[in-house]
Coordinates of C-alpha atoms in Angstrom, one line a residue:
X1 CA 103.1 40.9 89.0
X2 CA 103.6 38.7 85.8
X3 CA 100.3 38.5 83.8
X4 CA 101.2 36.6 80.9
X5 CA 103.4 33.1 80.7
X6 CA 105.8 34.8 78.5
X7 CA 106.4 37.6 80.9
X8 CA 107.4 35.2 83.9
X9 CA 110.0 33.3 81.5
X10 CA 111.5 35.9 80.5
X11 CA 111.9 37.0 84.5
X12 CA 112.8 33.2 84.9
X13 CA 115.7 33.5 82.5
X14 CA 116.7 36.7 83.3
X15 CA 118.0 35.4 86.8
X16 CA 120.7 33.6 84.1
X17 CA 123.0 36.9 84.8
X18 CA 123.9 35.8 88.0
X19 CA 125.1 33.0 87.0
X20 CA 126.2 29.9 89.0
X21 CA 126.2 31.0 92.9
X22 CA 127.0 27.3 94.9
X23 CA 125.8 27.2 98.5
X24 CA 122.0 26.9 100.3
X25 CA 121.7 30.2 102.6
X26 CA 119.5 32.5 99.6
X27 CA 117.3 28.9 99.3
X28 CA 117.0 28.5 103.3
X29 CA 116.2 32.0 103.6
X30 CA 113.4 31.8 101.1
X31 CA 112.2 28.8 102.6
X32 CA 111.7 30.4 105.8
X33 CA 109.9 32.9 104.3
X34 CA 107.5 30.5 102.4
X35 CA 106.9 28.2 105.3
X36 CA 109.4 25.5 104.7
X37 CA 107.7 23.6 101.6
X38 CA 110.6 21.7 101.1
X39 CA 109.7 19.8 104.1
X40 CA 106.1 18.9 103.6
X41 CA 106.5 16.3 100.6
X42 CA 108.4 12.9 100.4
X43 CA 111.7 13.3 98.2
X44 CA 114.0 11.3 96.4
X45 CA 117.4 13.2 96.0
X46 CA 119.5 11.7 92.9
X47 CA 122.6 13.2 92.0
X48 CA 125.9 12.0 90.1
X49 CA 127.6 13.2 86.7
X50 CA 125.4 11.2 84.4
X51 CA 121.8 9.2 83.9
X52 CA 120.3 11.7 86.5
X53 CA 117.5 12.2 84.0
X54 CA 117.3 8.8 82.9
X55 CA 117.2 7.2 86.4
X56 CA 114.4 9.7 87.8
X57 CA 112.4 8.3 84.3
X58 CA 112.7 5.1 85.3
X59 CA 112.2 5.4 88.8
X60 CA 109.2 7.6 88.1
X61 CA 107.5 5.1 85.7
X62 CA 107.8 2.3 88.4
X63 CA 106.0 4.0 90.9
X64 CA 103.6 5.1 88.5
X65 CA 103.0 1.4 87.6
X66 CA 102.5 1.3 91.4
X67 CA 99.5 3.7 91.3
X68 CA 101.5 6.9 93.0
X69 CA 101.2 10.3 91.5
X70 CA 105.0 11.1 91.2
X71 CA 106.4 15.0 91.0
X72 CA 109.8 15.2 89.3
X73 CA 112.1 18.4 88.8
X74 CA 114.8 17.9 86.6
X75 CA 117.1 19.9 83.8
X76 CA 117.7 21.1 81.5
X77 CA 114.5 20.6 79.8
X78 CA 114.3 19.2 76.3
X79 CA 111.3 19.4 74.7
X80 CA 109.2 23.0 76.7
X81 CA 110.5 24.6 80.0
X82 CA 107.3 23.3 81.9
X83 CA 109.1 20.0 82.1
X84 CA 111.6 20.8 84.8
X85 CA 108.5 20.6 86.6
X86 CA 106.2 17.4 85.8
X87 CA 103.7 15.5 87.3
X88 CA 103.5 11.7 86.2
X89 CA 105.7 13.0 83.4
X90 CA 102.9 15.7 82.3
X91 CA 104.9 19.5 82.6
X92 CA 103.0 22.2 84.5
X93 CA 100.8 24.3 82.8
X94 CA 101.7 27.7 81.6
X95 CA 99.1 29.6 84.0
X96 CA 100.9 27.4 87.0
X97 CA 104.2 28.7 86.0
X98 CA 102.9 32.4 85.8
X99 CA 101.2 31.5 89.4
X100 CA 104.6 30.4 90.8
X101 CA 106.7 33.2 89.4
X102 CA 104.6 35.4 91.2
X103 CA 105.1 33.8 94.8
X104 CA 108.8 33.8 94.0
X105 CA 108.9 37.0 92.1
X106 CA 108.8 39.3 95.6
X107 CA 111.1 37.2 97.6
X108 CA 113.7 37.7 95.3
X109 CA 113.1 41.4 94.6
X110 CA 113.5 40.9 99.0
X111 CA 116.3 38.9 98.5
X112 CA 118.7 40.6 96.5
X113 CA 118.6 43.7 99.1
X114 CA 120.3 41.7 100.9
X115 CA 124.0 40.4 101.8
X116 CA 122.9 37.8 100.2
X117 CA 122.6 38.7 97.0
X118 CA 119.4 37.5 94.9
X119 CA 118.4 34.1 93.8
X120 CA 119.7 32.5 90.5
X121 CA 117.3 31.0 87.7
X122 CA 118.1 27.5 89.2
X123 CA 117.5 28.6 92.6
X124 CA 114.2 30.2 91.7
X125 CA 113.1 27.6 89.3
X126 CA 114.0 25.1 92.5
X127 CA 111.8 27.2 95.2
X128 CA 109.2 27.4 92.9
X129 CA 108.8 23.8 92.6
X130 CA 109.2 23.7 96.3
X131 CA 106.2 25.6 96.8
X132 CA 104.2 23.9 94.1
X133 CA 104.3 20.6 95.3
X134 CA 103.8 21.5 99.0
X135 CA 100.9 23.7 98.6
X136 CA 99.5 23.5 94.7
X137 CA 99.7 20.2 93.5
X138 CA 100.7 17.6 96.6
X139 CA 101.4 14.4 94.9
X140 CA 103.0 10.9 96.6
X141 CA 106.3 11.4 95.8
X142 CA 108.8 13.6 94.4
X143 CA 112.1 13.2 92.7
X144 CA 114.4 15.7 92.5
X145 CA 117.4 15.9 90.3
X146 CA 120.7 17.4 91.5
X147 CA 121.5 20.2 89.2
X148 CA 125.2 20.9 90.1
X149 CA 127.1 18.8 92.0
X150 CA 125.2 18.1 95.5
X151 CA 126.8 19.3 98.6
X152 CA 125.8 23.3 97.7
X153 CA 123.2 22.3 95.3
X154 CA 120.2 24.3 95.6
X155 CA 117.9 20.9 95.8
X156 CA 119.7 19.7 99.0
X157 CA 117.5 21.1 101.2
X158 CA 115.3 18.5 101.4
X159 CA 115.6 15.7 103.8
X160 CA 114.8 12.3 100.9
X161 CA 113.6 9.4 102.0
X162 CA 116.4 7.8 99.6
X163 CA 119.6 8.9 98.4
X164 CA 120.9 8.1 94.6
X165 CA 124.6 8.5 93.2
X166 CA 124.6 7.6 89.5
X167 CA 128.2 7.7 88.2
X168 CA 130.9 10.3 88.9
X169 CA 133.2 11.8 86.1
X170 CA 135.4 14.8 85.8
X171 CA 132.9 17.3 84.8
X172 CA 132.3 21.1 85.7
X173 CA 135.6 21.0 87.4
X174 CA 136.4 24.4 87.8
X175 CA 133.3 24.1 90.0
X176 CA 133.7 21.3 91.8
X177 CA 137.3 19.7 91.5
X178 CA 139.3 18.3 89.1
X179 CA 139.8 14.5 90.7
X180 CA 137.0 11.9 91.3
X181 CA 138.1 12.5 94.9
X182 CA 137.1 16.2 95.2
X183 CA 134.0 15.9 92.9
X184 CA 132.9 12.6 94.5
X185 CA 133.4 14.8 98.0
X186 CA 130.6 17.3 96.4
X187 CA 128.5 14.6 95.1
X188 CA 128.5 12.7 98.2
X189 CA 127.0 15.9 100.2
X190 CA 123.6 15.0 99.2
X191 CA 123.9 11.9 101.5
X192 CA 121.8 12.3 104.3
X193 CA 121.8 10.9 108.2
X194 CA 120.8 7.0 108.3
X195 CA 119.1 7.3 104.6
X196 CA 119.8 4.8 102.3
X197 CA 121.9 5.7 99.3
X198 CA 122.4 3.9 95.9
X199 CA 125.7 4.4 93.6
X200 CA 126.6 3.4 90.4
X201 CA 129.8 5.0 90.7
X202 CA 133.0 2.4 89.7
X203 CA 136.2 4.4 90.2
X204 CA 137.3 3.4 93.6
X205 CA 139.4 6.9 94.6
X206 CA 135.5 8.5 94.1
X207 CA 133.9 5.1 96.0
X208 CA 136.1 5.2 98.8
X209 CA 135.0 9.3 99.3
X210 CA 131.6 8.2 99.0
X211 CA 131.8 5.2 101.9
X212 CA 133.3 7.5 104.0
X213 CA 130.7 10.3 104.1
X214 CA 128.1 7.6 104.3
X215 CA 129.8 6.0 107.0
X216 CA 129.6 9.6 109.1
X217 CA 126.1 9.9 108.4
X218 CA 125.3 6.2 109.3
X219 CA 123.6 6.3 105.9
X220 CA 123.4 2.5 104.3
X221 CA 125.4 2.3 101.1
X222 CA 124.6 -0.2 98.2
X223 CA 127.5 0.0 95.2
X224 CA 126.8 -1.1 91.9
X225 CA 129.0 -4.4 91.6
X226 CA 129.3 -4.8 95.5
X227 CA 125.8 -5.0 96.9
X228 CA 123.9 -5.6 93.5
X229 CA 124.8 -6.5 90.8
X230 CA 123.5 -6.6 86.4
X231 CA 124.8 -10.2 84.8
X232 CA 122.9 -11.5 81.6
X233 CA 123.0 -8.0 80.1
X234 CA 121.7 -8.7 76.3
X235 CA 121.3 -5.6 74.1
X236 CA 117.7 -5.8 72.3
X237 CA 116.8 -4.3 68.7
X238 CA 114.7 -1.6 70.9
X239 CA 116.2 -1.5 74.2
X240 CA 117.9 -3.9 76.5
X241 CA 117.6 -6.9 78.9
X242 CA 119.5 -8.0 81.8
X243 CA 119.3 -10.1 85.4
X244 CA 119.6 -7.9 88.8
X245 CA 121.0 -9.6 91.3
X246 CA 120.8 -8.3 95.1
X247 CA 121.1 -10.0 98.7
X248 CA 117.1 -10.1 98.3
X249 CA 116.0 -10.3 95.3
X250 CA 116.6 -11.6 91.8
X251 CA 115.2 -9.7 89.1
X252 CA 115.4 -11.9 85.9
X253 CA 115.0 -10.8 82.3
X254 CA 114.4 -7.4 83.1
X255 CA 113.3 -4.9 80.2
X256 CA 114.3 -1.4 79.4
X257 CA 113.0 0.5 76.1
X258 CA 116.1 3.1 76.4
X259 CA 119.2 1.9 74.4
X260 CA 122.4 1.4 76.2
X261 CA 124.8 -0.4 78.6
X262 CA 124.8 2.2 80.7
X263 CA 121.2 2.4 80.8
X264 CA 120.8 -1.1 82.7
X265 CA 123.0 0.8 85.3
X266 CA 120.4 3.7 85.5
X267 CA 117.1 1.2 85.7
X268 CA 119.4 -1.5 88.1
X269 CA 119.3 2.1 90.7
X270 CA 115.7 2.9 89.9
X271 CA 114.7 -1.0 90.8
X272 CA 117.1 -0.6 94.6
X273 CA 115.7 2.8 95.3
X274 CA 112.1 1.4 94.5
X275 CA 113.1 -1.7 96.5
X276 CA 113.8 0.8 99.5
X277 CA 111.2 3.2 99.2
X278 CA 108.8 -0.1 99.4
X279 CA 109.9 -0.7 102.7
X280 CA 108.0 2.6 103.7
X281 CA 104.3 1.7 105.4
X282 CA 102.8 4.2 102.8
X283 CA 104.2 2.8 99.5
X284 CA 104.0 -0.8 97.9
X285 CA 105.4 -1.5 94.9
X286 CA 105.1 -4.8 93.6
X287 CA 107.2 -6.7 90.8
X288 CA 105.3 -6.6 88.2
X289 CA 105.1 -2.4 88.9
X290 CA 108.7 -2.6 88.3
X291 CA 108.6 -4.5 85.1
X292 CA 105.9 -2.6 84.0
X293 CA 107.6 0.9 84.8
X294 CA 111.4 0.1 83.7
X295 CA 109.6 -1.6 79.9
X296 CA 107.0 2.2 79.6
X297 CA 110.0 4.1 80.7
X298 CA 111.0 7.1 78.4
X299 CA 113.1 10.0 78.5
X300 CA 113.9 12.3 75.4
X301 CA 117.5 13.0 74.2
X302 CA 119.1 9.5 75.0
X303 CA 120.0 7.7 72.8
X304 CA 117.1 8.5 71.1
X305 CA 115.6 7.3 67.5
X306 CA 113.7 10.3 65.7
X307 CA 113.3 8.4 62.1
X308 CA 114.5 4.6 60.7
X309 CA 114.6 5.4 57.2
X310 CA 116.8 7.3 56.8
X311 CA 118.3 6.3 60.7
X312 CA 118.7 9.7 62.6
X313 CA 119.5 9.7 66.4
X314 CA 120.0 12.3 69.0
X315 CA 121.7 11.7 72.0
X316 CA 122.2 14.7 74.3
X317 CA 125.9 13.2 75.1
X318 CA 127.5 16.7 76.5
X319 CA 130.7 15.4 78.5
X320 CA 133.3 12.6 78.4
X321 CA 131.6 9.7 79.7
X322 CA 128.6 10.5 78.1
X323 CA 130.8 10.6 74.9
X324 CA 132.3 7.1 75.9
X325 CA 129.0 5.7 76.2
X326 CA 127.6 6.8 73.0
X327 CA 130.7 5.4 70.8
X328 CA 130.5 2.3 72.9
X329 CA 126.7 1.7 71.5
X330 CA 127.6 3.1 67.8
X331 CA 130.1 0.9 67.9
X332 CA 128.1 -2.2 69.0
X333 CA 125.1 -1.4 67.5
X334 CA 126.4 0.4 63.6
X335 CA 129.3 -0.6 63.1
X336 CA 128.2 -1.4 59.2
X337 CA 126.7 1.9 59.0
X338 CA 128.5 4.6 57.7
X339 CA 128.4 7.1 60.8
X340 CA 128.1 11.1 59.9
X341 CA 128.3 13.0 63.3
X342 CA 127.0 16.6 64.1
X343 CA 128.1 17.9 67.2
X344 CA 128.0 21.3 69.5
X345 CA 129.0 21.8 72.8
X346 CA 129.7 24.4 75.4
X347 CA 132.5 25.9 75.7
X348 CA 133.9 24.8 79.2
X349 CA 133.9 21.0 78.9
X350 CA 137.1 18.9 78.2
X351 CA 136.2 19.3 74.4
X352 CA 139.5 18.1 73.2
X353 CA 138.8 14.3 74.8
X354 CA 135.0 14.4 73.5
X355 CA 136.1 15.0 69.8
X356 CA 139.1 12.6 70.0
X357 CA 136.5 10.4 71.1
X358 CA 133.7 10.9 68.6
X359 CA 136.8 10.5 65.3
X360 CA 137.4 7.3 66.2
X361 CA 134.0 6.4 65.3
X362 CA 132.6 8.8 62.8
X363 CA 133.4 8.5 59.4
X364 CA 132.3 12.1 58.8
X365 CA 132.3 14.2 61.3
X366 CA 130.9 18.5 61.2
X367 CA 130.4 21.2 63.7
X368 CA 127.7 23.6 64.7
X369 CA 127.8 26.5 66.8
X370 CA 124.1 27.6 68.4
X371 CA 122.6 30.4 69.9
X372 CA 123.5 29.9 73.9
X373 CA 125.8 32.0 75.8
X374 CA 128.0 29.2 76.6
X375 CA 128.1 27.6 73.0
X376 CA 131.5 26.8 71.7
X377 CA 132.6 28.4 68.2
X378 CA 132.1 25.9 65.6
X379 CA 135.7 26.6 64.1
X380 CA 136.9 26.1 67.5
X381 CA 135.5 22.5 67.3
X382 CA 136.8 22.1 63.6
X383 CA 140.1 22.7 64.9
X384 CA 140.0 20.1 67.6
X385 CA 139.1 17.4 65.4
X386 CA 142.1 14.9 63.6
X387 CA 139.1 13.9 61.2
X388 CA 140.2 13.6 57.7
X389 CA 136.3 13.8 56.7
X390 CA 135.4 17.1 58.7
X391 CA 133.2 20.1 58.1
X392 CA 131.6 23.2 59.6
X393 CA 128.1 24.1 59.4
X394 CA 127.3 27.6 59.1
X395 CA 123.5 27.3 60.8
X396 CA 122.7 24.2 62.2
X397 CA 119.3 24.1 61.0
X398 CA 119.7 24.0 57.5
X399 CA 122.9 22.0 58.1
X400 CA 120.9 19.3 59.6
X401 CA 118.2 19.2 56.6
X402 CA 121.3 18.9 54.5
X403 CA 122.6 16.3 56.0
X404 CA 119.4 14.6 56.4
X405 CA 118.8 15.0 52.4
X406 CA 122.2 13.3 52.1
X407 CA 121.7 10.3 54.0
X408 CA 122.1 7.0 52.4
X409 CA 120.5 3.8 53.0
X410 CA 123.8 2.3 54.8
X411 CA 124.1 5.8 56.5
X412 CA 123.1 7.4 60.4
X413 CA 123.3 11.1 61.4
X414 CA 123.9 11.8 64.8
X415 CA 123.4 14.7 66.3
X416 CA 125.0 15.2 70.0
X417 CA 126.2 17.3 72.1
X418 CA 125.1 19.7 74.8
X419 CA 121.6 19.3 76.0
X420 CA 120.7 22.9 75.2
X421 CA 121.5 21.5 71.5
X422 CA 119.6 19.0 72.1
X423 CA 116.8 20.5 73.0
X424 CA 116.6 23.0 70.2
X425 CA 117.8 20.6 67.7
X426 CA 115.3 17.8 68.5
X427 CA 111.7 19.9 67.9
X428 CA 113.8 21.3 64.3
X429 CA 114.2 17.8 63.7
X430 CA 111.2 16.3 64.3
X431 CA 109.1 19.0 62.4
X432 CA 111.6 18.3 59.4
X433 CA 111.2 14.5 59.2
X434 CA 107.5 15.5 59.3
X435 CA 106.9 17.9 57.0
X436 CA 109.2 15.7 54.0
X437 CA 107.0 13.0 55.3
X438 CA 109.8 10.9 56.5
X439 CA 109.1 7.6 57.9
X440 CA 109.3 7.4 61.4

């Protein structure tokens, strides 16, 4: 038994030695130990390559603004490793997690005697949030986040009263596929019998997998562009605005505080699925909840502005399109600014397309490496780049402060990458900014 919150994490991450291990029989076989938890709460399953986090944020705040109490599990986690576990956007305490690790502790010691093999961290981290919100902490609603793929994901276990498909792009294929056909297939397998699923997903070889899966489930499907639609889009100094149009409703003038185009994708499927979810007898959800919720809505790492003198952002951009997206606002947004990018990044992403990307817009560009098993060499990134203003940083840390020192007036540091970066490199920065008393 774990007495101490340090003790359980480090039995938590410890599972990280088994890896990635797809498919649902170690979770269904701890569920039917633990009395089938998963069943005993309302869900909302969101999955897709993209905005997971960002969508459950805003989809969270507008049922928040409703009056609900609202679980979430998502990850990675940014800021603490409570967070994967929230309520109303509040991480479990530490005691809670040492309380969990101990119901899940035994059925994995159980578990790996098996043929089965034990549990990973994600599938333990996912049964312990099964059993918290079933039987410690039994809120309204819960969101869950898809944390690879769908089909074998350890979340899909639940049976959601609403299905969400962000975007699809070609990431983790050596896991699930390399076309949008084949990953769009794994996606899809979180769509559910006659449950309503919402997609933002635009290539048409990934749409047409995802109609026909819905159409053998008899699941209603509403595509982004199809069924609903976002016209008027105006990008704002802190966020943006836009117009959702549906068969329904017309949502004008819309707010979001997050900053990006793709962003008024990830609100325009937190508005449907809360348009849906409305049409329960135990939920009501009114427009002004919906303004309200999309306008508080927050979620650390997007696009995100730590300090505006000097102008530092961090934007947890760790594959392709999320690369796209963030050149596509730089570009929009800075374009008179001269741009100086840090990046790091694991070392089984397309790495040669993100960098290709990020030279086009960064007028100097360096590389970290950081302490993560997965973390690409930072002379491995150097060597990718075509940039004739590159560098390598030899700790990240005090490369950062560097660059920070550095910046000019006409100058923004960006620091992206992986979101296990992110979420080391954010507190580092933040405490930095602080203690030079940097204006925020």
């Amino acid at each position: 038994m774990f007495s101490s919150y340090s003790e359980a994490l480090e039995w938590i991450h410890g599972r990280l030695r088994l890896g990635i291990k797809p498919g649902l029989t170690r979770m269904e076989w701890m569920m039917e130990k633990l009395g089938h938890p998963e069943l005993k709460m309302k869900t909302v399953h969101i999955g897709g390559t993209n905005g997971k986090g960002s969508t459950v944020t805003y989809l969270r705040s507008i049922l928040e603004a409703a009056g609900y109490s609202v679980g979430t599990f998502t990850s990675p986690y940014i800021e603490q490793f409570n967070e994967r576990i929230s309520v109303n956007g509040k991480p479990i305490s530490d005691e809670e997690i040492v309380e969990l690790a101990n119901v899940i502790a035994p059925l994995a010691d159980e578990l790996e005697e098996t043929d089965l093999g034990g549990p990973t961290e994600f599938e333990v981290i996912t049964a312990m949030s099964f059993y918290y919100f079933a039987n410690i902490n039994q809120v309204d609603i819960v969101l869950y986040e898809v944390g690879l793929g769908g089909r074998f994901d350890s979340t899909n276990i639940i049976q959601p009263i609403a299905s969400v498909i962000t975007n699809i792009g070609l990431d983790h294929t050596n896991i699930l596929g390399h076309t949008y056909e084949e990953i769009a297939f794994e996606k899809a397998g979180i769509i559910k019998a006659q449950i309503p699923v919402f997609t933002a997903v635009k290539n048409q070889d990934a749409i047409k997998v995802i109609k026909e899966q819905a159409d053998k489930k008899q699941a209603p499907l509403f595509i982004l562009n199809e069924d609903f639609s976002i016209t008027s889009h105006t990008p704002q100094e802190t966020g943006e605005m836009f117009t959702l149009s549906s068969a329904n409703h017309i949502l004008e003038h819309i707010e979001i505080s997050m900053i990006g185009q793709h962003q008024t994708e990830n609100a325009a499927l937190a508005v449907m699925a809360a348009q849906s979810i409305n049409h329960h007898e135990e939920f009501s959800i009114s427009e002004e909840a919906i303004r309200i919720g999309l306008k508080r809505a927050y979620w650390p790492g997007r696009f995100e502005i730590l300090s505006n003198n000097p102008l530092v952002i961090i934007d947890g951009a760790h594959n392709d399109e999320g690369i796209s997206a963030l050149v596509h606002e730089l570009s929009n947004r800075y374009s008179n600014y001269t741009i100086h990018i840090v990046f790091a990044a694991l070392k089984d992403k397309k790495l040669d397309q993100m960098i290709s990307q990020l030279d086009q817009v960064a007028d100097e560009i360096s590389f970290v490496s950081f302490d993560f098993p997965r973390a690409a060499e930072a002379v491995d990134l150097f060597s990718l780049s075509h940039s004739k203003n590159k560098s390598i940083g030899e700790d990240w840390d005090s490369h950062l402060a560097k660059c920070i020192q550095d910046l000019q007036p006409d100058s923004i540091l960006v620091v992206t990458g992986s979101l296990y970066f992110i979420s080391e490199a954010k507190p580092y920065l933040c405490e930095f900014l602080k203690n030079n008393k940097i204006s925020l």
